[in-house]
Amino acid sequence: MSADCLFCRIVKGEIPATVVHETDTTLAFRDINPQAPVHVLVIPKEHHVDAVALAKADPQLSADVLRAAAAVAESEGLVADGFRLLFNIGRYAGQEVFHVHLHVLGGAPLGPMLAR
Ligand code: AMP
């Protein structure tokens, strides 16, 4: 846990979030500034800065995050029409919060993968 990390503070209940799914190791909550009709962030409860750090440190926890994202996609009704899973990593990707989070986006056609 990192005392000044926004998402660690959500895990600790110090900052409110709309939680849609929780396991022993993961938490999923709605993005505060949604980019699609459904926009959920799935995080490991343990602090890792990004997906590369998480994959290196704990492959099992990486799998937990992916499994949780699949459960969210099912419970949000996204599977039939398709959806997008996205990690932003570092400066070029515009990562803003340095606690790894998997974006689950769906509920409408999402357009091209990258802005042109
Ligand atoms: P990224 O650019 O991949 O680091 O995405 C960070 C995401 O966190 C953005 O989509 C923000 O809208 C979202 N976000 C920031 N603060 C909060 C918060 N307090 N609760 C939920 N989502 C948040």
mmCIF file of C-alpha atoms and ligand atoms in Angstrom:
data_model
loop_
_atom_site.group_PDB
_atom_site.id
_atom_site.type_symbol
_atom_site.label_atom_id
_atom_site.label_comp_id
_atom_site.label_asym_id
_atom_site.label_seq_id
_atom_site.Cartn_x
_atom_site.Cartn_y
_atom_site.Cartn_z
ATOM 1 C CA MET A 1 0.000 0.000 0.000
ATOM 2 C CA SER A 2 1.157 3.501 -0.804
ATOM 3 C CA ALA A 3 -0.222 6.190 1.508
ATOM 4 C CA ASP A 4 -0.486 8.849 -1.192
ATOM 5 C CA CYS A 5 -1.734 6.592 -4.012
ATOM 6 C CA LEU A 6 -5.291 7.421 -5.101
ATOM 7 C CA PHE A 7 -6.267 3.844 -5.895
ATOM 8 C CA CYS A 8 -4.685 2.473 -2.682
ATOM 9 C CA ARG A 9 -6.884 4.967 -0.854
ATOM 10 C CA ILE A 10 -9.943 3.640 -2.716
ATOM 11 C CA VAL A 11 -8.943 0.092 -1.666
ATOM 12 C CA LYS A 12 -8.709 1.283 1.964
ATOM 13 C CA GLY A 13 -12.133 2.963 1.724
ATOM 14 C CA GLU A 14 -10.698 6.438 2.305
ATOM 15 C CA ILE A 15 -12.006 7.712 -1.043
ATOM 16 C CA PRO A 16 -15.458 6.657 -2.271
ATOM 17 C CA ALA A 17 -15.909 4.620 -5.435
ATOM 18 C CA THR A 18 -18.769 2.800 -7.102
ATOM 19 C CA VAL A 19 -17.581 -0.769 -6.676
ATOM 20 C CA VAL A 20 -19.023 -3.299 -9.119
ATOM 21 C CA HIS A 21 -16.890 -6.361 -8.322
ATOM 22 C CA GLU A 22 -14.511 -7.425 -5.552
ATOM 23 C CA THR A 23 -12.348 -10.448 -4.796
ATOM 24 C CA ASP A 24 -9.727 -11.103 -2.132
ATOM 25 C CA THR A 25 -7.064 -9.641 -4.425
ATOM 26 C CA THR A 26 -8.880 -7.271 -6.813
ATOM 27 C CA LEU A 27 -11.333 -4.390 -6.849
ATOM 28 C CA ALA A 28 -13.386 -3.081 -9.795
ATOM 29 C CA PHE A 29 -15.105 0.308 -9.759
ATOM 30 C CA ARG A 30 -16.649 2.745 -12.242
ATOM 31 C CA ASP A 31 -14.341 5.308 -13.829
ATOM 32 C CA ILE A 32 -15.107 8.806 -12.556
ATOM 33 C CA ASN A 33 -14.863 10.225 -16.105
ATOM 34 C CA PRO A 34 -16.322 7.486 -18.316
ATOM 35 C CA GLN A 35 -15.189 7.271 -21.944
ATOM 36 C CA ALA A 36 -17.926 4.766 -22.904
ATOM 37 C CA PRO A 37 -21.383 3.790 -21.577
ATOM 38 C CA VAL A 38 -19.608 1.166 -19.456
ATOM 39 C CA HIS A 39 -16.169 2.152 -18.163
ATOM 40 C CA VAL A 40 -14.877 0.161 -15.213
ATOM 41 C CA LEU A 41 -11.343 0.031 -13.777
ATOM 42 C CA VAL A 42 -10.050 -3.275 -12.420
ATOM 43 C CA ILE A 43 -7.114 -3.049 -10.024
ATOM 44 C CA PRO A 44 -5.115 -5.383 -7.838
ATOM 45 C CA LYS A 45 -5.531 -4.373 -4.205
ATOM 46 C CA GLU A 46 -1.761 -4.542 -3.835
ATOM 47 C CA HIS A 47 0.165 -1.563 -5.185
ATOM 48 C CA HIS A 48 2.056 -2.041 -8.467
ATOM 49 C CA VAL A 49 2.794 0.955 -10.676
ATOM 50 C CA ASP A 50 1.823 -0.509 -14.039
ATOM 51 C CA ALA A 51 1.065 -3.724 -15.930
ATOM 52 C CA VAL A 52 4.737 -4.437 -16.646
ATOM 53 C CA ALA A 53 5.676 -4.183 -12.969
ATOM 54 C CA LEU A 54 2.689 -6.333 -12.009
ATOM 55 C CA ALA A 55 3.464 -9.031 -14.585
ATOM 56 C CA LYS A 56 7.079 -9.238 -13.411
ATOM 57 C CA ALA A 57 6.267 -9.218 -9.705
ATOM 58 C CA ASP A 58 3.224 -11.468 -9.558
ATOM 59 C CA PRO A 59 1.926 -13.409 -12.589
ATOM 60 C CA GLN A 60 -0.841 -14.975 -10.479
ATOM 61 C CA LEU A 61 -2.128 -11.547 -9.467
ATOM 62 C CA SER A 62 -1.998 -10.484 -13.150
ATOM 63 C CA ALA A 63 -4.267 -13.424 -13.905
ATOM 64 C CA ASP A 64 -6.580 -12.418 -11.059
ATOM 65 C CA VAL A 65 -6.969 -8.965 -12.654
ATOM 66 C CA LEU A 66 -7.799 -10.488 -16.046
ATOM 67 C CA ARG A 67 -10.267 -12.921 -14.499
ATOM 68 C CA ALA A 68 -11.955 -10.051 -12.631
ATOM 69 C CA ALA A 69 -12.202 -8.043 -15.865
ATOM 70 C CA ALA A 70 -13.905 -10.991 -17.552
ATOM 71 C CA ALA A 71 -16.366 -11.237 -14.658
ATOM 72 C CA VAL A 72 -17.112 -7.500 -14.950
ATOM 73 C CA ALA A 73 -17.653 -7.821 -18.707
ATOM 74 C CA GLU A 74 -20.153 -10.610 -18.070
ATOM 75 C CA SER A 75 -22.001 -8.845 -15.256
ATOM 76 C CA GLU A 76 -22.173 -5.597 -17.268
ATOM 77 C CA GLY A 77 -23.588 -7.463 -20.274
ATOM 78 C CA LEU A 78 -20.659 -6.673 -22.590
ATOM 79 C CA VAL A 79 -19.703 -10.120 -23.852
ATOM 80 C CA ALA A 80 -22.262 -10.600 -26.629
ATOM 81 C CA ASP A 81 -21.418 -7.405 -28.516
ATOM 82 C CA GLY A 82 -17.753 -7.168 -27.573
ATOM 83 C CA PHE A 83 -15.753 -4.712 -25.531
ATOM 84 C CA ARG A 84 -12.214 -3.439 -24.993
ATOM 85 C CA LEU A 85 -9.608 -4.102 -22.289
ATOM 86 C CA LEU A 86 -6.843 -1.521 -22.050
ATOM 87 C CA PHE A 87 -3.758 -0.847 -19.929
ATOM 88 C CA ASN A 88 -2.091 2.541 -20.294
ATOM 89 C CA ILE A 89 1.583 2.239 -19.404
ATOM 90 C CA GLY A 90 3.807 5.273 -19.006
ATOM 91 C CA ARG A 91 4.153 8.626 -20.684
ATOM 92 C CA TYR A 92 3.439 7.813 -24.340
ATOM 93 C CA ALA A 93 0.181 6.096 -23.345
ATOM 94 C CA GLY A 94 -0.827 8.993 -21.106
ATOM 95 C CA GLN A 95 -0.976 6.976 -17.894
ATOM 96 C CA GLU A 96 -2.320 9.279 -15.179
ATOM 97 C CA VAL A 97 -2.653 7.042 -12.127
ATOM 98 C CA PHE A 98 0.413 4.995 -11.192
ATOM 99 C CA HIS A 99 -1.413 2.068 -9.634
ATOM 100 C CA VAL A 100 -2.005 -0.492 -12.366
ATOM 101 C CA HIS A 101 -5.596 -0.518 -13.657
ATOM 102 C CA LEU A 102 -7.251 -2.408 -16.477
ATOM 103 C CA HIS A 103 -9.885 -0.342 -18.291
ATOM 104 C CA VAL A 104 -13.038 -2.286 -19.234
ATOM 105 C CA LEU A 105 -14.832 -0.299 -21.945
ATOM 106 C CA GLY A 106 -18.046 -1.180 -23.738
ATOM 107 C CA GLY A 107 -21.761 -0.704 -24.135
ATOM 108 C CA ALA A 108 -21.552 0.884 -27.614
ATOM 109 C CA PRO A 109 -19.286 0.712 -30.677
ATOM 110 C CA LEU A 110 -15.897 1.990 -29.478
ATOM 111 C CA GLY A 111 -14.422 3.241 -32.733
ATOM 112 C CA PRO A 112 -10.809 2.814 -33.808
ATOM 113 C CA MET A 113 -8.312 1.631 -31.249
ATOM 114 C CA LEU A 114 -6.201 4.785 -31.552
ATOM 115 C CA ALA A 115 -7.164 8.392 -32.202
ATOM 116 C CA ARG A 116 -5.948 9.542 -35.628
HETATM 117 P P1 AMP B 1 -4.988 6.218 -17.002
HETATM 118 O O1 AMP B 1 -4.890 7.368 -17.952
HETATM 119 O O2 AMP B 1 -4.955 4.882 -17.705
HETATM 120 O O3 AMP B 1 -3.988 6.321 -15.870
HETATM 121 O O4 AMP B 1 -6.444 6.286 -16.390
HETATM 122 C C1 AMP B 1 -6.745 6.787 -15.124
HETATM 123 C C2 AMP B 1 -8.241 6.739 -15.009
HETATM 124 O O5 AMP B 1 -8.594 6.890 -13.643
HETATM 125 C C3 AMP B 1 -8.955 7.829 -15.797
HETATM 126 O O6 AMP B 1 -9.834 7.224 -16.743
HETATM 127 C C4 AMP B 1 -9.682 8.612 -14.719
HETATM 128 O O7 AMP B 1 -10.938 9.095 -15.146
HETATM 129 C C5 AMP B 1 -9.803 7.595 -13.612
HETATM 130 N N1 AMP B 1 -9.965 8.135 -12.262
HETATM 131 C C6 AMP B 1 -9.230 9.116 -11.685
HETATM 132 N N2 AMP B 1 -9.638 9.324 -10.426
HETATM 133 C C7 AMP B 1 -10.647 8.440 -10.191
HETATM 134 C C8 AMP B 1 -11.495 8.166 -9.071
HETATM 135 N N3 AMP B 1 -11.382 8.844 -7.905
HETATM 136 N N4 AMP B 1 -12.440 7.209 -9.203
HETATM 137 C C9 AMP B 1 -12.575 6.533 -10.372
HETATM 138 N N5 AMP B 1 -11.809 6.737 -11.452
HETATM 139 C C10 AMP B 1 -10.861 7.695 -11.373
#
